[in-house]
Coordinates of C-alpha atoms in Angstrom, one line a residue:
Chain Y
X235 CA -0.8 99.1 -177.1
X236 CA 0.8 96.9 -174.9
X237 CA 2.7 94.6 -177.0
X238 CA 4.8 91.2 -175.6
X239 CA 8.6 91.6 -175.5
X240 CA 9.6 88.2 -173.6
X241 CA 9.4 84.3 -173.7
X242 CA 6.0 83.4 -173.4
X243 CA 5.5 81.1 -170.0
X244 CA 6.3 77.4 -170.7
X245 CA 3.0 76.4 -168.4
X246 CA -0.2 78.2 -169.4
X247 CA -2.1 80.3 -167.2
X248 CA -5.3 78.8 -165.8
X249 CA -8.1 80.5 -166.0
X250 CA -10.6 79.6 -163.2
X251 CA -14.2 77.8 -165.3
X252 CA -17.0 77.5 -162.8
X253 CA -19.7 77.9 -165.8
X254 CA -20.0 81.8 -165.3
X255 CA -20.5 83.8 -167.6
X256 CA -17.8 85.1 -171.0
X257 CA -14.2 83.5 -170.2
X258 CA -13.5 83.6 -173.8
X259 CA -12.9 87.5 -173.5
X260 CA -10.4 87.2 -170.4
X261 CA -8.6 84.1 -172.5
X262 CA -8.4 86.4 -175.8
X263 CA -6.7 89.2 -173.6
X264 CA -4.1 87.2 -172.6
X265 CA -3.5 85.8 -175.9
X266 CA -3.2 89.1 -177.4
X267 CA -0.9 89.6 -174.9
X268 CA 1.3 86.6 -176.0
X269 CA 0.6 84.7 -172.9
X270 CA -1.0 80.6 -173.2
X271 CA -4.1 80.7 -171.4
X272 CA -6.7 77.4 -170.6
X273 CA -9.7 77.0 -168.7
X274 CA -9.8 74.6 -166.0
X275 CA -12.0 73.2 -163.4
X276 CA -10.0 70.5 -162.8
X277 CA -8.5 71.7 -158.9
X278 CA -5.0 69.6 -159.5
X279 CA -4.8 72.2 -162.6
X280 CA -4.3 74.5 -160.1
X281 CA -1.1 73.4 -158.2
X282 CA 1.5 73.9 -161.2
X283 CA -0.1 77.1 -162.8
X284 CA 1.6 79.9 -162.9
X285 CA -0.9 81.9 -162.2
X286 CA -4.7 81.8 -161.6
X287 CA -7.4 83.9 -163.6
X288 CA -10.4 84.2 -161.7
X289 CA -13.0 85.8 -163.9
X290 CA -16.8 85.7 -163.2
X291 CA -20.1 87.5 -163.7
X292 CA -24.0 86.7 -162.5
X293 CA -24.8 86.0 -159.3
X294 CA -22.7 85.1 -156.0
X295 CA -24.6 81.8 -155.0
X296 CA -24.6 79.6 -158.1
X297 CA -21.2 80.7 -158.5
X298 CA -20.2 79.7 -154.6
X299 CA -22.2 76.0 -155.1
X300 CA -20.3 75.4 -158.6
X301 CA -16.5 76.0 -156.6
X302 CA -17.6 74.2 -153.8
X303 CA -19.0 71.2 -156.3
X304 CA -16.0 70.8 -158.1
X305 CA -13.3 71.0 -155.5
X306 CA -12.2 74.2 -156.9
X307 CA -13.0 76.6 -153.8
X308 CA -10.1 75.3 -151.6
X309 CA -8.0 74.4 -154.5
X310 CA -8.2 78.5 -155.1
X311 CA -7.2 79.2 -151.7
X312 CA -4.6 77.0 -151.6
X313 CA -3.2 78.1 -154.6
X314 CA -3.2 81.9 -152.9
X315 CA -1.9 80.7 -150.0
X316 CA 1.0 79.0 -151.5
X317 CA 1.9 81.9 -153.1
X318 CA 0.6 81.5 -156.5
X319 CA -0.1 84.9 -158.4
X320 CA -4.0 85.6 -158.8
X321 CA -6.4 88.2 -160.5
X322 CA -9.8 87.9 -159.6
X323 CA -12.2 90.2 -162.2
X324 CA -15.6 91.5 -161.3
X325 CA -17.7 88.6 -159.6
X326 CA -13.8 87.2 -159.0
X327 CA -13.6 89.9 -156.6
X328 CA -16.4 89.5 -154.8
X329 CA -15.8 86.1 -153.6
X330 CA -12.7 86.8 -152.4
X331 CA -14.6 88.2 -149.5
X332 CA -16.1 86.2 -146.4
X333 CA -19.5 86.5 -147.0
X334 CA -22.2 88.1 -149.5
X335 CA -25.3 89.8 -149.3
X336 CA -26.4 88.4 -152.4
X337 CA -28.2 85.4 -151.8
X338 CA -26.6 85.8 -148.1
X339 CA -24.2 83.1 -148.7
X340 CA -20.4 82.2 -147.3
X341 CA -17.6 83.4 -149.8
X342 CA -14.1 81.8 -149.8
X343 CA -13.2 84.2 -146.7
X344 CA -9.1 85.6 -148.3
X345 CA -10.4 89.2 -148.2
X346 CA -12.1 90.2 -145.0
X347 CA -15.2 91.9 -145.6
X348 CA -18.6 91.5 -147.3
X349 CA -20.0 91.7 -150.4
X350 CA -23.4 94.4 -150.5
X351 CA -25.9 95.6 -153.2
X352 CA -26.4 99.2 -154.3
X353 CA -29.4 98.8 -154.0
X354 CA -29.4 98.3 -150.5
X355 CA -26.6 100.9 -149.5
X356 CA -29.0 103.8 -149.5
X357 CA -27.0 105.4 -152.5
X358 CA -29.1 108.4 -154.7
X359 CA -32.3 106.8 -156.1
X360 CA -31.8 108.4 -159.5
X361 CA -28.0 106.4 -159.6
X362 CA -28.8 103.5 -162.0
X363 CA -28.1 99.5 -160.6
X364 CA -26.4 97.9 -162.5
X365 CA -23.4 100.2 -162.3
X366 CA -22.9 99.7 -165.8
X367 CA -19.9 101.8 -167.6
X368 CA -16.8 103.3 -167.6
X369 CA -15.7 104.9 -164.4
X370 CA -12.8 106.1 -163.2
X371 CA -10.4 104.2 -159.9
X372 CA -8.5 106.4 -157.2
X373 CA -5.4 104.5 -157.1
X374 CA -3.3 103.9 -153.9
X375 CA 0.0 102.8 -156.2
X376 CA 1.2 100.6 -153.6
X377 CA 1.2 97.5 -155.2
X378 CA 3.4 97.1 -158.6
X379 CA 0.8 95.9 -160.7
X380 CA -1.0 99.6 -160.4
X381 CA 2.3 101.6 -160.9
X382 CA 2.3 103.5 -164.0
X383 CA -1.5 102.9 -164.4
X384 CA -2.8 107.4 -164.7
X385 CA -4.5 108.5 -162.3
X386 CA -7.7 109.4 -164.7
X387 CA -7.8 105.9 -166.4
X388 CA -11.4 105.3 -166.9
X389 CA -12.1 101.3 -167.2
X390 CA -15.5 99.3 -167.9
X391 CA -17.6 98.1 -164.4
X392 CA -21.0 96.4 -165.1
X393 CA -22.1 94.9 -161.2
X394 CA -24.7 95.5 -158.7
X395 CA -22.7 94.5 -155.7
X396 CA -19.9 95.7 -154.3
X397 CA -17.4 94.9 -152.1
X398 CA -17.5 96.6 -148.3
X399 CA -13.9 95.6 -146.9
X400 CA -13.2 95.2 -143.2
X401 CA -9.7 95.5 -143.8
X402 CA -7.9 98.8 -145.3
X403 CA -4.8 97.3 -146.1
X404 CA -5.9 95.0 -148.8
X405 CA -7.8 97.9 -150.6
X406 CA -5.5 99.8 -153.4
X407 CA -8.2 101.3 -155.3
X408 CA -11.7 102.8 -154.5
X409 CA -14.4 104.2 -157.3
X410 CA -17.3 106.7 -156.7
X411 CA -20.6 105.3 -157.7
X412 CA -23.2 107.4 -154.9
X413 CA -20.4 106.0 -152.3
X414 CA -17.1 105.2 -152.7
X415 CA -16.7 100.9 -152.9
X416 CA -13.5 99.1 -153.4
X417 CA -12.8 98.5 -156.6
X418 CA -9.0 96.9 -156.6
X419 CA -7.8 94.6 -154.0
X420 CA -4.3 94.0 -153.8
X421 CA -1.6 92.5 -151.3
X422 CA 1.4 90.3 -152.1
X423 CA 0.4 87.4 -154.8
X424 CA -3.6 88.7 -155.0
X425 CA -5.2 91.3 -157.5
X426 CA -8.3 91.6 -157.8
X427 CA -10.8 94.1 -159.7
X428 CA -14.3 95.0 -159.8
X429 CA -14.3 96.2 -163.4
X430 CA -13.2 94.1 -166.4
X431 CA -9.7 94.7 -167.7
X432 CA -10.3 92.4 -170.5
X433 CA -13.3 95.0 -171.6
X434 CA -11.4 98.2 -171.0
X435 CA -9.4 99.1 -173.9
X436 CA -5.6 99.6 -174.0
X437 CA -5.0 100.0 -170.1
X438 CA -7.1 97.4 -169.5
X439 CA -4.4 95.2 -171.3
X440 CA -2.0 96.8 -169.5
X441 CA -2.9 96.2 -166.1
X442 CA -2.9 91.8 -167.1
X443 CA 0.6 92.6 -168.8
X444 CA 2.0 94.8 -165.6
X445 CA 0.0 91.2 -163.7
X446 CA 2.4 88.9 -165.7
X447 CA 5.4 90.8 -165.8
X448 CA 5.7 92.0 -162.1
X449 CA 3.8 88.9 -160.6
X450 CA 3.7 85.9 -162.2
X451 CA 7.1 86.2 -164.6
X452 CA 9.3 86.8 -161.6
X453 CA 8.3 83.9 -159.8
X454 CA 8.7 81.2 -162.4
Chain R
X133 CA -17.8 109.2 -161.7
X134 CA -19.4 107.0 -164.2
X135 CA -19.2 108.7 -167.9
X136 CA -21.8 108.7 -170.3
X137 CA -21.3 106.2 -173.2
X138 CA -21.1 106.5 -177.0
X139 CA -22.4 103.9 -179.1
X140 CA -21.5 103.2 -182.7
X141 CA -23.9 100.6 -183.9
X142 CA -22.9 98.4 -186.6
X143 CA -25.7 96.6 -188.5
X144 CA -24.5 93.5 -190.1
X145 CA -26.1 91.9 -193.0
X146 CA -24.9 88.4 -194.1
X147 CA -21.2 89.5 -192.3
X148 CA -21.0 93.3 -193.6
X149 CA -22.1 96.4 -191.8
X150 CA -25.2 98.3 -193.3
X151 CA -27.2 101.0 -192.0
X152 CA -30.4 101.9 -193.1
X153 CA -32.9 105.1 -193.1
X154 CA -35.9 104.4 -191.4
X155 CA -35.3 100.8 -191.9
X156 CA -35.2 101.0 -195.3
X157 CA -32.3 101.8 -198.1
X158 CA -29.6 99.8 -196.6
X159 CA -26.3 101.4 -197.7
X160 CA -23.1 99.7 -197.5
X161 CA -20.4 101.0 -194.8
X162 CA -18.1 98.6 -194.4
X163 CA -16.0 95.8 -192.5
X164 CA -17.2 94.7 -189.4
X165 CA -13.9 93.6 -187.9
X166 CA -12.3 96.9 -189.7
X167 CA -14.9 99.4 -188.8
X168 CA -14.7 97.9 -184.7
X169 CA -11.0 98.2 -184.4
X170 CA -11.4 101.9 -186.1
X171 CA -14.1 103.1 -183.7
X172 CA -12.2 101.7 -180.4
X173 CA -9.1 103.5 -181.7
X174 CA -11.5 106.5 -182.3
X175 CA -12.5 105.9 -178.3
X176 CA -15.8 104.5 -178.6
X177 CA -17.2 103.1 -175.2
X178 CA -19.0 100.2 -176.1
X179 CA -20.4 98.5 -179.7
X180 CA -23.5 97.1 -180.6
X181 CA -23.7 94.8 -183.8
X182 CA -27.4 94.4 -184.5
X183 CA -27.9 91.3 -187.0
X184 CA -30.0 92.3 -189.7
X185 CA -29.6 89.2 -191.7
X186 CA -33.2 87.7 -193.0
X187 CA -31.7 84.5 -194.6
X188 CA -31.7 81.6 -191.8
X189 CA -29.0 80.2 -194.0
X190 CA -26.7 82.9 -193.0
X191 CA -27.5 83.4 -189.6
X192 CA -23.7 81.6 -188.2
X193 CA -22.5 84.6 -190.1
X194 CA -22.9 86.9 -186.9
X195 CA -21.1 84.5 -184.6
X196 CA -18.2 84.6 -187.0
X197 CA -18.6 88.3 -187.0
X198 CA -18.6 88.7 -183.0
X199 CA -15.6 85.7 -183.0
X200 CA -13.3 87.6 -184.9
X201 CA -14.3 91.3 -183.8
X202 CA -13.8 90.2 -180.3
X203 CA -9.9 88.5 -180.6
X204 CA -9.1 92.4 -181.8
X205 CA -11.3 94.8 -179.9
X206 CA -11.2 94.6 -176.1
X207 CA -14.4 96.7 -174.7
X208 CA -17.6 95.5 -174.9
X209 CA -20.0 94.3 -177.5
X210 CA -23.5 94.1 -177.4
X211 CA -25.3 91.8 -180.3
X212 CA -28.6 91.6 -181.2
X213 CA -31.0 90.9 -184.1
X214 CA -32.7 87.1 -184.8
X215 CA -32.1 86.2 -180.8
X216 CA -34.5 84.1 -180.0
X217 CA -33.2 81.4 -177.5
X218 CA -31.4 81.0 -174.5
X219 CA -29.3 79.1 -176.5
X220 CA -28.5 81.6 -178.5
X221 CA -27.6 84.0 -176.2
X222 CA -24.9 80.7 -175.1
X223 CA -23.7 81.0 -178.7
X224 CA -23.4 84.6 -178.7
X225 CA -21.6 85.0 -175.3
X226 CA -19.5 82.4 -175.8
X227 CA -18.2 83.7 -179.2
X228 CA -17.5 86.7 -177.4
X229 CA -20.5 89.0 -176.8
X230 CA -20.5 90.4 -173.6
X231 CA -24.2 91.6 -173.5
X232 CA -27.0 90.0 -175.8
X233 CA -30.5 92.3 -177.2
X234 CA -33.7 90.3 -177.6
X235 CA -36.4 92.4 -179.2
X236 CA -39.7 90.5 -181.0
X237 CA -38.6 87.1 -179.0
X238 CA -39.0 88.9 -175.8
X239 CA -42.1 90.1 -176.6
X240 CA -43.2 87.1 -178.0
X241 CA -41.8 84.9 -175.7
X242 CA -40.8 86.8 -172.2
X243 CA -39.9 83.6 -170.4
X244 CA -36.7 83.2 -172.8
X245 CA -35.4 86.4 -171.9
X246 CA -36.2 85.4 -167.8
X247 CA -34.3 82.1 -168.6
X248 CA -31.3 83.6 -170.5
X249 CA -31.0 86.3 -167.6
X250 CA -31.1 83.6 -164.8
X251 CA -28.6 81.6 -166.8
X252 CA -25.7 84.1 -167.7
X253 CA -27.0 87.3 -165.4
X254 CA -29.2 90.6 -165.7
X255 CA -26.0 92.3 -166.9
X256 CA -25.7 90.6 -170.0
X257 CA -29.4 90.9 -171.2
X258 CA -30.5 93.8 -173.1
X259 CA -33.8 94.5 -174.0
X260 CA -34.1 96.4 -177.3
X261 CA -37.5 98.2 -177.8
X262 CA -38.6 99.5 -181.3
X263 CA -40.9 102.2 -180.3
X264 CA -43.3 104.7 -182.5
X265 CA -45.8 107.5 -181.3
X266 CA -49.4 106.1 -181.5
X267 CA -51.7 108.2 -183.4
X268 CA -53.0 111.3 -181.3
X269 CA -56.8 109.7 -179.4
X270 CA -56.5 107.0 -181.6
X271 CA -55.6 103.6 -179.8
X272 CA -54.2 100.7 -181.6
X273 CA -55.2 96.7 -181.3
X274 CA -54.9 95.8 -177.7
X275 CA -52.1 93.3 -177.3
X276 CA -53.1 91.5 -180.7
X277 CA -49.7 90.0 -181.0
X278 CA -49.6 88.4 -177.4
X279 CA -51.4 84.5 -176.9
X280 CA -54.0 84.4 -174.3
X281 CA -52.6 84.0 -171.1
X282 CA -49.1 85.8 -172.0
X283 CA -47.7 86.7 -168.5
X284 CA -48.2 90.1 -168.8
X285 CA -50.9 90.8 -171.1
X286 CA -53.0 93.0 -169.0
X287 CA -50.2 95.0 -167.4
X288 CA -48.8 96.3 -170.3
X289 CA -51.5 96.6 -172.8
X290 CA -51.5 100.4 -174.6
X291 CA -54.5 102.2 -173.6
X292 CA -55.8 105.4 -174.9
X293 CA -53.3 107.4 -172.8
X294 CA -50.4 105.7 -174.3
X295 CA -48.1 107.6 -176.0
X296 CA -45.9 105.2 -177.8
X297 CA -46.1 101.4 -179.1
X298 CA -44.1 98.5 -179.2
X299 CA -42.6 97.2 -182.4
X300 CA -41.6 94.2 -183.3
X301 CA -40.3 92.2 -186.8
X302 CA -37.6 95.0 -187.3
X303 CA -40.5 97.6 -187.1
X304 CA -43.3 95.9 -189.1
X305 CA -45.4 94.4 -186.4
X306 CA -47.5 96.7 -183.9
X307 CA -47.8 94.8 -180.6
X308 CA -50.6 96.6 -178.4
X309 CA -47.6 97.1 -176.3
X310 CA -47.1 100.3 -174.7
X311 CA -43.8 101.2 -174.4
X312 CA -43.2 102.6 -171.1
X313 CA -44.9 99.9 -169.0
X314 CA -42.7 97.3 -171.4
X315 CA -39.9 98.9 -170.6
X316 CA -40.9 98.5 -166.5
X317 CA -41.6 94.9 -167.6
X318 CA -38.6 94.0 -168.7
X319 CA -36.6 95.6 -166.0
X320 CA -38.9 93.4 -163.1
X321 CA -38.5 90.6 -165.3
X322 CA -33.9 90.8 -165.5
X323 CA -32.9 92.8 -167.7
X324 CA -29.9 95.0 -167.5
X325 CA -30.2 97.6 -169.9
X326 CA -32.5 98.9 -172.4
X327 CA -31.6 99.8 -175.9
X328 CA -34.5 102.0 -177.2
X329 CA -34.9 103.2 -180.2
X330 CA -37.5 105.9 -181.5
X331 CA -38.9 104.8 -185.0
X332 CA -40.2 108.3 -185.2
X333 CA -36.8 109.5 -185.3
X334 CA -34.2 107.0 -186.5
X335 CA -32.9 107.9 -190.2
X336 CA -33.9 111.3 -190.2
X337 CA -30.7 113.3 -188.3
X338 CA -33.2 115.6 -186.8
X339 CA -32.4 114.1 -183.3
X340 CA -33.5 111.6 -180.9
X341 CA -37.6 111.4 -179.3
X342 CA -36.3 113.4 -176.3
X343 CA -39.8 113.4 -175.0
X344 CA -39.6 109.3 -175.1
X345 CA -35.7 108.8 -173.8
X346 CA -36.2 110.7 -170.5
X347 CA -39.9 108.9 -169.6
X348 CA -38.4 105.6 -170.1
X349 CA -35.1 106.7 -168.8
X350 CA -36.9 108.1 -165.7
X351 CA -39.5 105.0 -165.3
X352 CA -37.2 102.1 -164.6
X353 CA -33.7 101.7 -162.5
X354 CA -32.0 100.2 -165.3
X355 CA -29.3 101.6 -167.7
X356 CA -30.8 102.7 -170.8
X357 CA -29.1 103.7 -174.4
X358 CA -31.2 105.8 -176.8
X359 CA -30.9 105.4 -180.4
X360 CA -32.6 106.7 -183.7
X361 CA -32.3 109.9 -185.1
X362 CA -28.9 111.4 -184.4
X363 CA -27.7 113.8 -186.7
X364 CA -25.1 115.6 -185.2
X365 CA -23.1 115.5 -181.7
X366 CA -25.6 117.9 -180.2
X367 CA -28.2 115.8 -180.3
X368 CA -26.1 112.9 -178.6
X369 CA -26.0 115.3 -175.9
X370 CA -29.1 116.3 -175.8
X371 CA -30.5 112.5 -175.2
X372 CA -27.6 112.4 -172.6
X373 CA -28.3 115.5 -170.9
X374 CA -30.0 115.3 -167.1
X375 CA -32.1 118.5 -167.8
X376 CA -35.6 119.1 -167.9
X377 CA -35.9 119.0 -171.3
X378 CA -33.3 116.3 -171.7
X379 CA -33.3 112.6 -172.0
X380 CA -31.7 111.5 -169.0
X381 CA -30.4 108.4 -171.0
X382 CA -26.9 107.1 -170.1
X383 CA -25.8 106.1 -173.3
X384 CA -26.3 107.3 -176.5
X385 CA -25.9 105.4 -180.2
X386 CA -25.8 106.2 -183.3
X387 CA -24.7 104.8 -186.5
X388 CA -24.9 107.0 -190.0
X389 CA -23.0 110.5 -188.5
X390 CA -19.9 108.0 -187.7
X391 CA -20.1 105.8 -190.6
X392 CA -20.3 108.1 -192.9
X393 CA -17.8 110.1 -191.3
X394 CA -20.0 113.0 -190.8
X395 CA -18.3 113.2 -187.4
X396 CA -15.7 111.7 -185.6
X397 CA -16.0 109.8 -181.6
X398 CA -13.1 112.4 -180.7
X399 CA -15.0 115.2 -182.0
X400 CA -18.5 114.2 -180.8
X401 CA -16.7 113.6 -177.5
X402 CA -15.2 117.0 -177.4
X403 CA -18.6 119.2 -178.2
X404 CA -19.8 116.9 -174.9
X405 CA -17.4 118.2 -172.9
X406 CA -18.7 121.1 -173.5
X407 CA -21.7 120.8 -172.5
X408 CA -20.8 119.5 -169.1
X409 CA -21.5 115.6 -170.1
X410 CA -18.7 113.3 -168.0
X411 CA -16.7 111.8 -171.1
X412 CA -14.3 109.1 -171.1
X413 CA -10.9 109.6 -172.6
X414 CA -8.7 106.6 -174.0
X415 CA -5.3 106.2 -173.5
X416 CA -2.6 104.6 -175.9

């Protein structure tokens, strides 16, 4: 079990509300953790965080309208572009990207690449969508938040879309569900993961703590 | 690759875990905040707290339950029993749930299981099915349950083919409902994953309805757990295993053999292994 063995951060992290799905979960982790967490839709919350949790489950176009509604999709990318540490989970992954095949609509475009079903990837019939479960990531271990992460960690996906990247260099981990998808993006201030840390046990927890150690504590 | 999933199951009545034989003789096992943190030390993939309560009074007992099982126990909890609403699915998710069951409601009333899936996602609605084998040439009520004009009355009315039925009320109530085309039903209609239990079996530890698991498991694209009857970690893998004679399912749950401490996750784990099941194994 990770356990906390620093100051907690005087500002709390915010984590990203846009009305999807369980934030309580993703807020609980990083209180177990010993880290102040809020939920915000408020885009202004957004300049002083010290980091931004971007959490999110159901479906790609609600999710895109809500962001776009509040302010909150180029308060996220200006956040990221200013440097600002950020985790995007599950759905918070997939929007990351330009565009999705769900509901064919325009994502907030950091990650190049789109976002494609299972169902439509021409994977084995008998494979199962959702991809619900524990699965295992091949690791690139170039980014610090992965390093010291095994190589056979097995951690919880539930999604029927994944991410098709355009770009190799943002890709740091991949997963084999009937093809191989992306399932961590990482470069400089931006992680982001297709299955739920918050949901996968002790190295789940470990991957927010490496987050706030290696990310977000040496930058405040 | 994608491991197959064990499933404690934790039936909570009025905030304390029971489990009973054949739905009936409910013996006391434990804590529910105690016995979660024990089985996700243990390595369990997943839990599923099915709300037995029958008191309305104590029905906020179960949101207490999932509130303070979820600040301790970080992989995910399913919780079902009394749904009814997609307001209580709300309640449920946002007390920490990850993935809600609906049972006699969605039968009842399919469009609140549409409305809750639309709302929060396929992924977090589960459709439990209580299923027993209809008597051999003899067909039950036709869809009795079911108002005139229930969306899909005809389509998934039993029929003297029909193998097994749809219960409902905890396993009082026949529906007319055959349980395969259900099944299909729900999965067209949003939901992520079946939890299906065999009536037949559960309580006895002879093993799961093998025979039910893989049709179902075969019949729809959706995840589906198999429950009732496990006695022993052979037959977890039996319901798990892809073979002719096995029941394709990709999770499998069981309740009195880890209670009771018959057997242990680790253990159960290890005689899967064996048998060439994919198995997750957690790391401190």
């Amino acid at each position: 079990m990770a356990t906390p063995d620093r100051m907690p951060l005087v500002e709390p992290i915010a984590i990203v509300d846009y009305g999807a799905g369980n934030l309580r979960s993703v807020q609980k982790a990083f209180e177990h953790l010993g880290h102040q967490a809020v939920f915000t839709s408020d885009p202004a919350d957004l300049k002083n965080a010290p980091a931004i949790i971007f959490p999110g489950q159901g479906a790609s176009p609600p999710a895109m309208t809500a962001l776009k509604r509040d302010g909150m999709a180029d308060a996220v990318c200006d956040a990221v572009a200013s440097g600002t540490p950020f985790f995007g989970v599950c759905l918070g992954l997939q929007l990351l990207l330009e565009h999705s095949e769900e509901g064919n609509v325009g994502c907030l475009g950091i990650v190049p690449g789109t976002v494609r079903g299972f169902s439509d990837a021409g994977i084995d019939e008998g494979l199962k969508v959702p991809h619900m479960g524990w699965n295992s990531v091949k690791f690139r271990g170039t980014h610090s938040v992965f390093k010291g992460i095994p190589e056979d960690s097995y951690f919880y996906f539930v999604h029927s879309y994944f991410a098709d990247l355009t770009d190799d260099s943002w890709v740091e981990g991949s997963t084999a569900y009937g093809l191989d998808f992306t399932s961590v993006v990482a470069k400089g201030n931006v992680v982001a993961t297709q299955f739920h840390p918050e949901k996968s046990g002790n190295i789940g927890l470990k991957l927010y703590d490496n987050f706030v150690k290696h990310l977000v504590l040496k930058r405040v | 690759m994608l491991t197959k999933r064990i499933i404690p199951c934790l039936d909570v009545n009025a905030g304390r875990v029971v489990k009973g034989v054949s739905f009936v003789d409910l013996r006391d096992a434990g804590d529910p905040v105690e016995m979660a943190a024990f089985y996700d030390r243990e390595g369990a993939d997943e839990l599923v707290f099915l709300d037995i309560t029958a008191s309305s009074d104590n029905r906020d007992t179960i949101i207490d339950v999932v509130k303070r099982v979820s600040e301790k126990v970080f992989i995910p909890l399913t919780v079902g029993g009394g749904v009814r609403t997609s307001g209580d699915v709300r309640n449920l998710l946002n007390a920490g749930a990850d993935k809600v069951s609906m049972n006699t409601a969605a039968v009842i009333t399919p469009s609140a299981f549409a409305e809750a899936a639309d709302a929060f996602g396929c992924q977090c609605m589960v459709v439990a099915i209580d299923a027993r084998r209809t008597q051999q040439g003899g067909a039950l009520a036709p869809a009795d349950l079911l108002p005139a004009g229930h969306p899909g009355k005809d389509e998934i009315a039993i029929n003297p083919d029909s193998i097994w039925e749809v219960f409902v009320h905890g396993g009082r109530t026949p529906t007319g409902i055959d349980a395969v085309k259900w099944a299909r039903y729900m999965a067209e209609l949003g939901a992520g994953e079946v939890l299906l239990t065999s009536m037949d079996a559960d309580g006895h530890k002879d093993g799961y309805d093998l025979e039910l698991t893989r049709i179902i498991s075969d019949a729809i694209h959706i995840p589906v757990i198999a429950s009732g009857g496990a006695g022993s970690p052979s037959h977890l893998a039996d319901a798990l295993d892809g073979g002719e004679n096995g029941g394709h399912a990709d999770a499998a749950l069981a309740a009195s053999i880890f209670h009771f401490g018959h057997f242990s996750i680790a253990e159960t784990k290890q005689e899967l292994v064996k048998r060439n099941l994919l198995m997750r194994e957690a790391h401190d």
